[in-house]
CSV table of C-alpha atoms in Angstrom, one decimal:
chain,number,residue,atom,x,y,z
A,24,MET,CA,-142.5,-27.2,-80.8
A,25,SER,CA,-145.1,-29.9,-80.6
A,26,SER,CA,-144.6,-30.8,-84.2
A,27,ASN,CA,-140.9,-31.2,-83.7
A,28,ARG,CA,-141.4,-33.5,-80.6
A,29,LYS,CA,-143.8,-35.7,-82.6
A,30,PHE,CA,-141.3,-36.0,-85.4
A,31,ASN,CA,-138.5,-36.9,-83.0
A,32,ILE,CA,-140.5,-39.5,-81.2
A,33,SER,CA,-141.6,-41.0,-84.5
A,34,SER,CA,-138.0,-41.2,-85.8
A,35,TYR,CA,-136.9,-42.8,-82.6
A,36,LEU,CA,-139.6,-45.5,-82.7
A,37,LYS,CA,-138.7,-46.2,-86.3
A,38,ARG,CA,-135.0,-46.6,-85.5
A,39,LYS,CA,-135.8,-48.8,-82.5
A,40,ASN,CA,-138.1,-51.0,-84.7
A,41,ALA,CA,-135.4,-51.3,-87.4
A,42,LYS,CA,-132.8,-52.3,-84.8
A,43,ARG,CA,-135.2,-54.9,-83.3
A,44,PHE,CA,-135.8,-56.3,-86.8
A,45,SER,CA,-132.1,-56.5,-87.5
A,46,ILE,CA,-131.5,-58.4,-84.3
A,47,PHE,CA,-134.4,-60.7,-85.0
A,48,PHE,CA,-133.2,-61.3,-88.6
A,49,LEU,CA,-129.7,-62.1,-87.4
A,50,VAL,CA,-130.9,-64.5,-84.8
A,51,ALA,CA,-133.2,-66.2,-87.3
A,52,PHE,CA,-130.4,-66.5,-89.8
A,53,ILE,CA,-128.1,-68.1,-87.1
A,54,PHE,CA,-130.8,-70.6,-86.2
A,55,LEU,CA,-131.3,-71.4,-89.9
A,56,ILE,CA,-127.5,-72.0,-90.3
A,57,PHE,CA,-127.4,-74.2,-87.3
A,58,SER,CA,-130.4,-76.1,-88.5
A,59,LYS,CA,-128.8,-76.7,-91.9
A,60,LEU,CA,-125.5,-77.8,-90.4
A,61,SER,CA,-127.3,-80.2,-88.1
A,62,ASN,CA,-128.6,-82.1,-91.2
A,63,ASP,CA,-126.9,-85.2,-92.7
A,64,TYR,CA,-124.9,-84.7,-95.9
A,65,THR,CA,-123.0,-87.0,-98.2
A,66,GLN,CA,-119.8,-86.1,-100.0
A,67,ASN,CA,-116.9,-87.6,-102.0
A,68,ILE,CA,-113.5,-86.9,-100.3
A,69,LYS,CA,-110.0,-88.0,-101.3
A,70,LEU,CA,-107.8,-89.7,-98.8
A,71,ARG,CA,-104.1,-89.2,-99.4
A,72,VAL,CA,-102.1,-92.2,-98.1
A,73,GLN,CA,-98.8,-91.7,-96.2
A,74,ILE,CA,-96.6,-94.5,-95.1
A,75,ALA,CA,-94.9,-94.4,-91.7
A,76,ASN,CA,-92.2,-96.5,-90.0
A,77,THR,CA,-90.4,-97.2,-93.3
A,78,GLN,CA,-86.6,-97.8,-93.8
A,79,ASP,CA,-84.7,-94.5,-94.0
A,80,GLU,CA,-83.7,-95.1,-97.6
A,81,ILE,CA,-87.2,-95.6,-98.9
A,82,VAL,CA,-88.9,-92.7,-100.6
A,83,LEU,CA,-92.6,-93.0,-101.4
A,84,LYS,CA,-93.5,-91.6,-104.9
A,85,LYS,CA,-96.2,-88.9,-104.6
A,86,ASP,CA,-98.7,-89.3,-107.4
A,87,SER,CA,-102.4,-90.0,-108.0
A,88,THR,CA,-101.9,-93.7,-107.2
A,89,ASN,CA,-101.7,-92.8,-103.5
A,90,ILE,CA,-105.3,-91.6,-103.4
A,91,ILE,CA,-108.4,-93.4,-102.0
A,92,ASP,CA,-111.8,-92.1,-103.1
A,93,ALA,CA,-114.2,-92.2,-100.1
A,94,PHE,CA,-117.9,-91.5,-100.1
A,95,VAL,CA,-118.9,-90.4,-96.6
A,96,LYS,CA,-122.0,-89.2,-94.7
A,97,ALA,CA,-121.7,-86.8,-91.8
A,98,LYS,CA,-123.4,-83.8,-90.2
A,99,GLY,CA,-122.9,-80.4,-91.9
A,100,PHE,CA,-120.6,-79.3,-89.0
A,101,SER,CA,-118.2,-82.1,-89.8
A,102,MET,CA,-118.2,-81.3,-93.5
A,103,LEU,CA,-117.0,-77.7,-92.8
A,104,SER,CA,-113.4,-78.9,-92.8
A,105,PHE,CA,-113.8,-79.9,-96.5
A,106,LEU,CA,-115.2,-76.5,-97.5
A,107,PHE,CA,-112.0,-75.4,-99.2
A,108,SER,CA,-110.3,-78.8,-99.8
A,109,ASN,CA,-111.8,-82.3,-100.1
A,110,THR,CA,-108.5,-84.0,-99.3
A,111,GLU,CA,-107.6,-85.7,-96.0
A,112,ASP,CA,-104.3,-87.5,-95.0
A,113,ILE,CA,-104.3,-91.0,-93.5
A,114,VAL,CA,-101.2,-92.7,-92.2
A,115,LEU,CA,-100.4,-96.4,-92.6
A,116,ASP,CA,-97.7,-98.4,-90.8
A,117,SER,CA,-95.3,-100.2,-93.2
A,118,LYS,CA,-94.8,-103.0,-90.7
A,119,THR,CA,-98.4,-103.9,-90.0
A,120,ASP,CA,-100.8,-102.3,-92.4
A,121,VAL,CA,-99.3,-103.0,-95.8
A,122,THR,CA,-97.6,-105.8,-97.7
A,123,THR,CA,-94.1,-105.0,-98.9
A,124,ARG,CA,-92.8,-105.8,-102.4
A,125,PRO,CA,-89.4,-104.9,-103.9
A,126,ASP,CA,-90.7,-101.6,-105.4
A,127,HIS,CA,-94.1,-101.0,-103.9
A,128,PHE,CA,-96.4,-101.5,-100.9
A,129,ILE,CA,-99.8,-103.2,-101.3
A,130,PHE,CA,-102.7,-101.9,-99.2
A,131,ASP,CA,-105.9,-103.9,-99.1
A,132,VAL,CA,-108.4,-101.1,-98.8
A,133,GLN,CA,-111.5,-103.0,-98.1
A,134,SER,CA,-110.1,-105.3,-95.4
A,135,HIS,CA,-108.6,-102.3,-93.6
A,136,LYS,CA,-111.7,-100.1,-93.7
A,137,PHE,CA,-111.6,-100.0,-89.9
A,138,LEU,CA,-108.2,-98.2,-90.0
A,139,ILE,CA,-109.6,-95.5,-92.2
A,140,GLU,CA,-112.7,-95.1,-90.0
A,141,GLU,CA,-110.5,-94.7,-86.9
A,142,GLN,CA,-108.4,-91.9,-88.5
A,143,LEU,CA,-111.4,-90.1,-90.0
A,144,GLY,CA,-113.2,-90.2,-86.6
A,145,LYS,CA,-116.6,-91.1,-85.3
A,146,SER,CA,-118.3,-88.1,-87.0
A,147,TYR,CA,-118.1,-89.7,-90.4
A,148,ASP,CA,-120.0,-92.7,-91.7
A,149,LEU,CA,-117.9,-94.4,-94.4
A,150,LEU,CA,-120.2,-95.6,-97.2
A,151,THR,CA,-117.9,-96.7,-100.0
A,152,LEU,CA,-114.2,-96.9,-100.8
A,153,SER,CA,-112.4,-97.1,-104.1
A,154,PRO,CA,-110.2,-98.8,-105.3
A,155,ASP,CA,-110.3,-102.2,-103.5
A,156,THR,CA,-106.5,-102.4,-103.5
A,157,LEU,CA,-103.9,-99.7,-103.6
A,158,ASN,CA,-100.3,-100.1,-105.0
A,159,LEU,CA,-98.0,-97.5,-103.4
A,160,TYR,CA,-94.7,-97.3,-105.4
A,161,TYR,CA,-91.4,-96.3,-103.9
A,162,SER,CA,-87.8,-95.8,-104.8
A,163,LYS,CA,-84.9,-97.0,-102.7
A,164,LEU,CA,-81.8,-94.9,-102.2
A,165,ALA,CA,-78.2,-95.9,-101.3
A,166,SER,CA,-77.2,-95.8,-97.6
A,167,LYS,CA,-74.2,-96.5,-95.3
A,168,LYS,CA,-72.8,-95.6,-91.9
A,169,VAL,CA,-69.9,-93.2,-91.6
A,170,PRO,CA,-67.9,-92.0,-88.5
A,171,LEU,CA,-69.2,-88.9,-86.7
A,172,VAL,CA,-66.7,-86.1,-86.0
A,173,LEU,CA,-67.5,-83.5,-83.4
A,174,GLU,CA,-66.6,-79.9,-84.2
A,175,SER,CA,-66.1,-77.8,-81.1
A,176,ASP,CA,-64.8,-74.5,-79.9
A,177,VAL,CA,-65.1,-74.6,-76.1
A,178,LYS,CA,-63.4,-72.0,-73.8
A,179,TYR,CA,-63.3,-72.8,-70.1
A,180,SER,CA,-63.3,-70.6,-67.0
A,181,VAL,CA,-59.9,-70.0,-65.3
A,182,GLY,CA,-58.9,-73.2,-63.4
A,183,TYR,CA,-61.4,-75.4,-65.2
A,184,ASP,CA,-61.0,-77.9,-68.1
A,185,ILE,CA,-62.5,-81.0,-69.6
A,186,LYS,CA,-61.6,-84.3,-67.9
A,187,GLY,CA,-61.1,-87.0,-70.5
A,188,GLU,CA,-62.8,-86.5,-73.9
A,189,PHE,CA,-66.1,-85.4,-75.3
A,190,SER,CA,-68.6,-88.3,-75.8
A,191,THR,CA,-71.6,-88.5,-78.1
A,192,ASN,CA,-74.6,-90.8,-77.8
A,193,ILE,CA,-73.6,-92.4,-81.2
A,194,ASP,CA,-70.3,-92.7,-82.9
A,195,SER,CA,-71.6,-93.1,-86.5
A,196,ILE,CA,-74.2,-91.6,-88.7
A,197,LYS,CA,-76.4,-93.2,-91.3
A,198,ILE,CA,-76.4,-91.3,-94.6
A,199,VAL,CA,-79.0,-91.8,-97.4
A,200,GLY,CA,-78.9,-90.5,-100.9
A,201,SER,CA,-77.8,-91.2,-104.5
A,202,ALA,CA,-75.2,-94.0,-104.8
A,203,ASN,CA,-72.5,-91.7,-106.2
A,204,GLU,CA,-72.8,-89.1,-103.4
A,205,VAL,CA,-73.1,-91.7,-100.7
A,206,ASP,CA,-69.9,-93.5,-101.9
A,207,SER,CA,-67.9,-90.2,-101.8
A,208,ILE,CA,-68.6,-89.5,-98.2
A,209,HIS,CA,-66.3,-91.0,-95.6
A,210,LYS,CA,-67.2,-89.0,-92.5
A,211,ILE,CA,-69.8,-86.5,-91.3
A,212,LYS,CA,-69.1,-83.5,-89.0
A,213,THR,CA,-71.4,-81.9,-86.5
A,214,LYS,CA,-72.1,-78.2,-86.6
A,215,LYS,CA,-69.6,-76.4,-84.4
A,216,LEU,CA,-70.4,-76.6,-80.6
A,217,ILE,CA,-69.5,-73.1,-79.3
A,218,LEU,CA,-69.3,-72.5,-75.6
A,219,ASN,CA,-67.6,-69.9,-73.5
A,220,ASP,CA,-66.6,-69.5,-69.8
A,221,VAL,CA,-67.5,-73.2,-69.1
A,222,ASN,CA,-67.2,-74.3,-65.4
A,223,LYS,CA,-69.6,-77.2,-65.2
A,224,ASP,CA,-70.3,-80.5,-66.9
A,225,ILE,CA,-71.4,-80.2,-70.6
A,226,SER,CA,-74.6,-81.7,-71.9
A,227,GLU,CA,-75.7,-80.3,-75.3
A,228,HIS,CA,-77.5,-81.3,-78.4
A,229,VAL,CA,-75.7,-80.5,-81.7
A,230,GLU,CA,-77.0,-80.8,-85.3
A,231,VAL,CA,-75.3,-82.9,-87.8
A,232,ASN,CA,-73.8,-80.6,-90.6
A,233,VAL,CA,-75.0,-81.6,-94.1
A,234,SER,CA,-74.9,-78.0,-95.5
A,235,LYS,CA,-72.4,-79.0,-98.2
A,236,TYR,CA,-74.4,-82.0,-99.3
A,237,LYS,CA,-77.4,-81.1,-101.5
A,238,ASN,CA,-79.2,-84.5,-101.7
A,239,ILE,CA,-78.1,-86.3,-98.6
A,240,GLU,CA,-80.3,-87.2,-95.6
A,241,VAL,CA,-78.8,-88.2,-92.3
A,242,PHE,CA,-80.2,-90.2,-89.4
A,243,PRO,CA,-80.2,-89.0,-86.7
A,244,LYS,CA,-80.1,-85.3,-87.4
A,245,ILE,CA,-79.2,-84.3,-83.9
A,246,VAL,CA,-76.7,-85.9,-81.5
A,247,GLU,CA,-76.1,-85.5,-77.8
A,248,VAL,CA,-72.7,-84.3,-76.6
A,249,LYS,CA,-71.5,-84.7,-73.0
A,250,ALA,CA,-68.2,-84.0,-71.2
A,251,LYS,CA,-67.1,-83.9,-67.5
A,252,VAL,CA,-65.7,-80.5,-66.5
A,253,THR,CA,-63.8,-80.1,-63.3
A,254,ARG,CA,-61.1,-78.0,-61.6
A,255,PHE,CA,-57.5,-78.3,-62.8
A,256,THR,CA,-54.2,-77.3,-61.4
A,257,GLU,CA,-50.5,-77.3,-62.5
A,258,GLY,CA,-47.8,-79.2,-60.7
A,259,THR,CA,-44.1,-79.9,-61.2
A,260,ILE,CA,-41.9,-82.9,-60.5
A,261,GLU,CA,-38.2,-83.7,-61.0
A,262,VAL,CA,-37.7,-86.7,-63.3
A,263,PRO,CA,-34.3,-88.4,-64.2
A,264,VAL,CA,-33.2,-88.2,-67.8
A,265,THR,CA,-32.6,-91.5,-69.7
A,266,LEU,CA,-30.4,-91.7,-72.7
A,267,VAL,CA,-31.5,-94.2,-75.4
A,268,ASN,CA,-30.0,-95.4,-78.7
A,269,LYS,CA,-26.4,-94.6,-77.7
A,270,PRO,CA,-23.7,-96.6,-79.6
A,271,LYS,CA,-22.2,-99.2,-77.3
A,272,ASP,CA,-18.6,-98.1,-78.1
A,273,LEU,CA,-19.3,-94.5,-77.2
A,274,GLU,CA,-19.0,-93.0,-73.7
A,275,ILE,CA,-20.6,-89.6,-73.0
A,276,ASN,CA,-21.5,-87.5,-70.1
A,277,PHE,CA,-24.6,-85.3,-70.0
A,278,PHE,CA,-25.9,-82.6,-67.8
A,279,PRO,CA,-28.4,-82.1,-66.1
A,280,LYS,CA,-29.2,-85.6,-65.0
A,281,THR,CA,-32.8,-84.6,-64.1
A,282,VAL,CA,-35.3,-82.2,-65.5
A,283,THR,CA,-38.4,-80.4,-64.2
A,284,VAL,CA,-41.7,-81.6,-65.7
A,285,ALA,CA,-44.7,-79.3,-65.4
A,286,TYR,CA,-48.0,-81.1,-65.7
A,287,TYR,CA,-51.7,-80.1,-65.8
A,288,VAL,CA,-54.0,-82.4,-64.0
A,289,ASP,CA,-57.5,-82.4,-62.3
A,290,LEU,CA,-57.6,-81.9,-58.6
A,291,GLU,CA,-59.0,-85.3,-58.0
A,292,ASN,CA,-55.8,-87.0,-59.3
A,293,TYR,CA,-53.3,-84.4,-58.2
A,294,LYS,CA,-52.2,-86.3,-55.1
A,295,LEU,CA,-51.8,-89.5,-57.1
A,296,ILE,CA,-48.8,-88.2,-59.1
A,297,ARG,CA,-45.5,-90.0,-58.5
A,298,LYS,CA,-42.0,-89.6,-59.9
A,299,GLY,CA,-42.1,-93.1,-61.4
A,300,ASP,CA,-45.2,-92.1,-63.5
A,301,PHE,CA,-43.0,-90.1,-65.9
A,302,ILE,CA,-40.2,-91.1,-68.2
A,303,VAL,CA,-38.0,-88.5,-69.9
A,304,GLU,CA,-35.8,-89.7,-72.7
A,305,CYS,CA,-33.1,-88.2,-74.9
A,306,ASP,CA,-32.6,-90.1,-78.3
A,307,PHE,CA,-29.0,-90.0,-79.3
A,308,MET,CA,-30.0,-91.1,-82.9
A,309,ALA,CA,-31.7,-87.7,-83.2
A,310,VAL,CA,-28.4,-85.8,-82.7
A,311,GLU,CA,-27.2,-84.1,-85.8
A,312,GLU,CA,-23.6,-83.6,-86.9
A,313,ASN,CA,-21.6,-81.2,-84.7
A,314,GLN,CA,-24.6,-80.9,-82.3
A,315,THR,CA,-23.5,-80.8,-78.7
A,316,TYR,CA,-26.9,-81.1,-76.9
A,317,LEU,CA,-29.7,-83.6,-76.6
A,318,VAL,CA,-33.5,-82.8,-76.8
A,319,PRO,CA,-35.4,-84.3,-73.8
A,320,LYS,CA,-39.0,-85.6,-74.5
A,321,VAL,CA,-41.6,-87.0,-72.2
A,322,THR,CA,-42.2,-90.6,-73.4
A,323,LYS,CA,-44.4,-91.8,-70.5
A,324,LYS,CA,-47.0,-90.0,-68.4
A,325,PRO,CA,-50.2,-91.0,-66.6
A,326,GLU,CA,-53.3,-91.2,-68.9
A,327,PHE,CA,-55.2,-88.7,-66.7
A,328,ILE,CA,-52.6,-86.0,-67.2
A,329,LYS,CA,-53.9,-83.3,-69.5
A,330,ARG,CA,-50.5,-82.2,-70.7
A,331,ALA,CA,-46.9,-82.3,-69.6
A,332,ASN,CA,-44.0,-80.0,-70.6
A,333,ILE,CA,-40.3,-80.1,-69.8
A,334,LYS,CA,-38.9,-76.8,-68.4
A,335,GLN,CA,-35.4,-77.4,-69.9
A,336,ASN,CA,-35.4,-77.8,-73.7
A,337,ARG,CA,-31.8,-79.1,-74.0
A,338,ILE,CA,-29.4,-81.4,-72.3
A,339,ASP,CA,-25.7,-80.7,-72.9
A,340,PHE,CA,-23.3,-83.6,-73.4
A,341,ILE,CA,-19.7,-84.3,-74.1
A,342,LYS,CA,-18.0,-87.4,-75.5
A,343,LEU,CA,-15.4,-89.0,-73.2
């Protein structure tokens, strides 16, 4: 019994000492790592140059000539970001940071050292840069502007409709690509705007549809679409029929002399409708041989009317 207790106590103390040692070792290791990372180190890194604010049709060639070799000094903590890759991107503005030539940009590396330091950050001490001057070659694609066509499938709630037409924030799109493909394009459509049960003003963003063009870029890629939606109602009005293009030597009589015109209009303009706003005409030149009736058509209506239809589809006539 006594022997077993001594053995258990001994095992317990050994396990406790081992645990303490492990914790001590881990803490010591962490302090060692922090100590090492707090030291200064030097390293060669590669700065991959990107150009921003260029013309849409300019494409920068991505090759080894776009790389600046930089020798930097920094704390170990800052160097951790280069543990798996020694490449960092820097962005230059085509309008202010480089000189533009017909097929390339020229970047004076040494005189713009401050730009590189700003983008790397204060943690890095920039020791040397190579080369002194960087030539960044680009190619220029063809471009032109083409009309934008809105594709839509909008269904309105009962008693509602669009007042006027859809409007977009732009009416043309800039397309960029190979000369042959650009020349073959005369308009660009949007992706279809699909809305259901609409009873309020429309304000949507729709993507430009380039799915059938493989190597074409468009600017912008998204357009804003707006439309005013309001309540509509149907009204009717009696309008006199006018006969046009009748030969001077021919006398005819026709009936009825007036027709009922049904129109669809927004409530705001409903009370503004007058009989004189409409003209219904029958064109005698459209009468075929042995035909004894005329076809009435609405030839004038207010611009704010959505649509107008004549209830009667024929006017009978006789020659006198």
